[in-house]
PDB file of C-alpha atoms in Angstrom:
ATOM      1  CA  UNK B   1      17.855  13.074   3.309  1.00 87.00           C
ATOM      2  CA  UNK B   2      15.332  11.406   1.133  1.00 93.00           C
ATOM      3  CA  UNK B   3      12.250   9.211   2.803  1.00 95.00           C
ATOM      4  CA  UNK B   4       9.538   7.994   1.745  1.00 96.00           C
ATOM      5  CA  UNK B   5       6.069   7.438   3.272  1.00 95.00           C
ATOM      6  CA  UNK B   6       3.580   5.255   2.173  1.00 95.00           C
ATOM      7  CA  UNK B   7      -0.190   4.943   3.285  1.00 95.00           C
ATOM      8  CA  UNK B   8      -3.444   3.659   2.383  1.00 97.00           C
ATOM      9  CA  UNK B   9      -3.234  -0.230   3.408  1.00 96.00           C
ATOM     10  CA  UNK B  10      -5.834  -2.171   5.515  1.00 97.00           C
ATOM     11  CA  UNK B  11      -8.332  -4.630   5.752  1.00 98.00           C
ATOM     12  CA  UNK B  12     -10.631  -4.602   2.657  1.00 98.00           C
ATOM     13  CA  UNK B  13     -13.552  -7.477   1.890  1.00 98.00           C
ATOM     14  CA  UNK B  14     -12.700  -9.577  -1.340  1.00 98.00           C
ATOM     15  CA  UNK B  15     -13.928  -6.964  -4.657  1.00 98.00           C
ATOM     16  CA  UNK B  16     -13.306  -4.289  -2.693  1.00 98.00           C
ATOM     17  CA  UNK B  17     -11.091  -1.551  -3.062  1.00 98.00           C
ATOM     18  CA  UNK B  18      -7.902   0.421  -1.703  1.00 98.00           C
ATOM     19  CA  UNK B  19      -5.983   3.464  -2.804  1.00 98.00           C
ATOM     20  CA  UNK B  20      -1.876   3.585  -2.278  1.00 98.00           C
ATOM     21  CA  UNK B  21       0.195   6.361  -1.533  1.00 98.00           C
ATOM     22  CA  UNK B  22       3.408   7.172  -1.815  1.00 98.00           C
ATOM     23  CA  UNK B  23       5.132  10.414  -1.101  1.00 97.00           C
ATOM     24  CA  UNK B  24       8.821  10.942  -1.214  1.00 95.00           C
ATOM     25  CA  UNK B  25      10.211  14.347   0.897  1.00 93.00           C
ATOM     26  CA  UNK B  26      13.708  15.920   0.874  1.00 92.00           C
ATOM     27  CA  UNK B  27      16.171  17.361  -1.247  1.00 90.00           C
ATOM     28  CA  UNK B  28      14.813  15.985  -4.874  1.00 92.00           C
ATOM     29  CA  UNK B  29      15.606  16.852  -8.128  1.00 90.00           C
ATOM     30  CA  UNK B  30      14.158  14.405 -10.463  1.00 91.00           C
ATOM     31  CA  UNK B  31      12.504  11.467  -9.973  1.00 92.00           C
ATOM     32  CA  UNK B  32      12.884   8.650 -12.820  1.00 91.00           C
ATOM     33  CA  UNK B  33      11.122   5.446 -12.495  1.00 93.00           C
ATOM     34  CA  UNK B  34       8.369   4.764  -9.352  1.00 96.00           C
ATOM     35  CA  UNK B  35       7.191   1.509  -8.845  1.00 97.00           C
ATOM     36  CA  UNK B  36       4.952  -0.874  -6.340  1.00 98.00           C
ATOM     37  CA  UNK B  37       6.471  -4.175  -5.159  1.00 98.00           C
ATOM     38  CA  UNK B  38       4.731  -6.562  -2.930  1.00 98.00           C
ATOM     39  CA  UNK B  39       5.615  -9.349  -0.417  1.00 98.00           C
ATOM     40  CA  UNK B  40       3.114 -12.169   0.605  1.00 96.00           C
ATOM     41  CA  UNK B  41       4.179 -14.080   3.934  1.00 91.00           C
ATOM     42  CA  UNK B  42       6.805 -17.020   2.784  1.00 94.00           C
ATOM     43  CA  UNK B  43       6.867 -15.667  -0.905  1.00 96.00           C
ATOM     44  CA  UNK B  44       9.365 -13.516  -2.647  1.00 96.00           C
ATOM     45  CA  UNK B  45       8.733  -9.728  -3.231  1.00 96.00           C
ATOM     46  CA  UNK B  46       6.912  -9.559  -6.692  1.00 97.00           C
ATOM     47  CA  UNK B  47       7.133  -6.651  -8.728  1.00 98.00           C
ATOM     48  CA  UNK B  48       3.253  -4.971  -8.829  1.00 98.00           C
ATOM     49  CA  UNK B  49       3.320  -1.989 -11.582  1.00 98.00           C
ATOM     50  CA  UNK B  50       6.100   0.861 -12.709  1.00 98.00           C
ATOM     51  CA  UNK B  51       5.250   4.132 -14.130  1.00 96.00           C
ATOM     52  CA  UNK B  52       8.562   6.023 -15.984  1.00 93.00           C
ATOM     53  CA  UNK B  53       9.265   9.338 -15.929  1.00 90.00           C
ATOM     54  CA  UNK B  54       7.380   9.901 -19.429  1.00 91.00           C
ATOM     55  CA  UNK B  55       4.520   7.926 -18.244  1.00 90.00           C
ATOM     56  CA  UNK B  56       4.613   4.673 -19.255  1.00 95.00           C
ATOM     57  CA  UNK B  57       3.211   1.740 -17.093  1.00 97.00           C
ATOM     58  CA  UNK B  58       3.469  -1.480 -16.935  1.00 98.00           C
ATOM     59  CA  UNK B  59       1.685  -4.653 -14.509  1.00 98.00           C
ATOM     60  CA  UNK B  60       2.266  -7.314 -13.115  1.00 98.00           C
ATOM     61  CA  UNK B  61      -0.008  -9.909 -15.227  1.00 98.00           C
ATOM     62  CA  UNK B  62      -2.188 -11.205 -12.074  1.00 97.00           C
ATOM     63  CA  UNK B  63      -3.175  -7.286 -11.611  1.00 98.00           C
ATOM     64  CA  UNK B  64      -3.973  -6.088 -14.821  1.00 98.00           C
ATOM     65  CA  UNK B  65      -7.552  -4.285 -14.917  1.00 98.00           C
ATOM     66  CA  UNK B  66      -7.676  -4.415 -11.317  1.00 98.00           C
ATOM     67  CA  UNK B  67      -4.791  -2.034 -10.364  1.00 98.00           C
ATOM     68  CA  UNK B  68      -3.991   1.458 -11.806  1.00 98.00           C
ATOM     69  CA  UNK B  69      -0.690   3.178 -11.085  1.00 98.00           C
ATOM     70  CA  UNK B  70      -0.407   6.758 -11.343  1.00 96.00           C
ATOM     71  CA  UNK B  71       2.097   9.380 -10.104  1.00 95.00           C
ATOM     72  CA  UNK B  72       1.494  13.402  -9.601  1.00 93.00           C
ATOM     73  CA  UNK B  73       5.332  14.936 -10.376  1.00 89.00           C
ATOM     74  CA  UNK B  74       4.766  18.032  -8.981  1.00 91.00           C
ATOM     75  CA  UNK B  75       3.974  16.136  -5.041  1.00 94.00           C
ATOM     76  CA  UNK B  76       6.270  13.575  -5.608  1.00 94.00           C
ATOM     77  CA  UNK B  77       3.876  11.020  -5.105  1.00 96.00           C
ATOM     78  CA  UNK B  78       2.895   8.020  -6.495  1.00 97.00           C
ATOM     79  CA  UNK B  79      -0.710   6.313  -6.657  1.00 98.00           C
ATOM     80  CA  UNK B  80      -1.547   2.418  -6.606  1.00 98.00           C
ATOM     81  CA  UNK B  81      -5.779   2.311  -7.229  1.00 98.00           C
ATOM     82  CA  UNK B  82      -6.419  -1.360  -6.443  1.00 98.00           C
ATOM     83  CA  UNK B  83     -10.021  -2.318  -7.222  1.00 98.00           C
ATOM     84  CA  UNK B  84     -11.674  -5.860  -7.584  1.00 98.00           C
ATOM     85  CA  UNK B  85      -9.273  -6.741  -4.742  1.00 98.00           C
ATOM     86  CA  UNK B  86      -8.729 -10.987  -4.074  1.00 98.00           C
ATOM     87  CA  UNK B  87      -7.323 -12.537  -0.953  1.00 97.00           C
ATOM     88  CA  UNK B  88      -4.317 -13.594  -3.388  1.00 97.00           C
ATOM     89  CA  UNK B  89      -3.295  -9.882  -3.451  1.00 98.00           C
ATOM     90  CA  UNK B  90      -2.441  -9.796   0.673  1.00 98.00           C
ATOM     91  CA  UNK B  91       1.135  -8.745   0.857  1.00 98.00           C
ATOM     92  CA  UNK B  92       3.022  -5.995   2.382  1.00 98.00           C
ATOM     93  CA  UNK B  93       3.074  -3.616  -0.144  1.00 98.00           C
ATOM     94  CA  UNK B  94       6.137  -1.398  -1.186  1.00 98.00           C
ATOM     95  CA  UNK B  95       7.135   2.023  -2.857  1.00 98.00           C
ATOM     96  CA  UNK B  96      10.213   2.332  -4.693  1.00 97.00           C
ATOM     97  CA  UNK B  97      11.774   5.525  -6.667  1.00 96.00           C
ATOM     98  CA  UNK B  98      14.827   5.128  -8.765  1.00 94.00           C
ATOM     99  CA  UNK B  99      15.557   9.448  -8.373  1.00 92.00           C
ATOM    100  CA  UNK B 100      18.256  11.840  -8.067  1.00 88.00           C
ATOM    101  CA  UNK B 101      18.805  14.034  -4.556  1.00 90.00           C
ATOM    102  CA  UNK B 102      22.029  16.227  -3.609  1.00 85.00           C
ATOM    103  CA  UNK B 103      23.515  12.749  -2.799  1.00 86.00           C
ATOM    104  CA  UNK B 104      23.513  11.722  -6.625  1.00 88.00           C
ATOM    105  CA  UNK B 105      21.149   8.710  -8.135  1.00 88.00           C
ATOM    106  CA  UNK B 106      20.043   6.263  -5.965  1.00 92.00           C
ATOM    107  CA  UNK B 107      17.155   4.022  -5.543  1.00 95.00           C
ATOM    108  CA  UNK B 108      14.814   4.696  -2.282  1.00 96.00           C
ATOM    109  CA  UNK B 109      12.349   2.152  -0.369  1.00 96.00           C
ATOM    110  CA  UNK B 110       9.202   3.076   1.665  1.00 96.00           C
ATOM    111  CA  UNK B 111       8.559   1.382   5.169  1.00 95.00           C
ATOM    112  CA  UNK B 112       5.379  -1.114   3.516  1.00 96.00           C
ATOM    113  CA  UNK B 113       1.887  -1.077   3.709  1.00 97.00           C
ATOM    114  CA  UNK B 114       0.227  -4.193   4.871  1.00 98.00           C
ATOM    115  CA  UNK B 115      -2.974  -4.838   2.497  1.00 98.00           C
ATOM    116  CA  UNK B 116      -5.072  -7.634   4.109  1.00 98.00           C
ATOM    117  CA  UNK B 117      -8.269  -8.924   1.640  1.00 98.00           C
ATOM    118  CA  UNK B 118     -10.217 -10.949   3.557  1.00 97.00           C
ATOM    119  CA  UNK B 119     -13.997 -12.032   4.420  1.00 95.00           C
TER     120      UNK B 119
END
């Protein structure tokens, strides 16, 4: 069974900064595209950043040269460095992997992060 965990949300001051994490456990055998999504009370869950297997990114435009997405293969984990942090970016904050376990493709969801930027 594939899960996985995220951590690294809180409270940060407006410009300040947070690091994401986002590790995936079980039976894994390749891991395509990772990506952060994000959900603001009464708003629909945005799409934040996606990093490919071959490591190509690519932002939301609201987040670009604030927020870095990176991903270490060998832990199965994903990054999301968010820096110059504004109260417009508090959301819950999601992991998703598009991978392949013993169950075949499929496309996995972390439990969210709540990231609160606030004074």
């Amino acid at each position: 069974q594939v899960q996985l965990v995220e951590s690294g949300g809180g409270l940060v001051q407006p410009g300040g900064s947070l690091r994401l994490s986002c590790a995936a456990s079980g039976s894994i055998s390749r891991i395509n595209a990772m990506g952060w999504y994000r959900q603001a009370p009464g708003k629909q869950r945005e799409l934040v950043a996606t990093v490919t297997s071959d490591g190509s990114t690519n932002y939301l435009d609201s987040v670009k040269g604030r927020f870095t997405i990176s991903r270490d293969s060998a832990k199965n984990t994903m990054y999301l460095q968010m820096n110059s942090l504004k109260p417009e970016d508090t959301a819950v904050y999601h992991c998703n992997f598009d991978l392949r376990s013993g169950l075949g493709y499929d496309s996995y969801w972390g439990q969210g992060t709540q990231v609160t930027v606030s004074s």
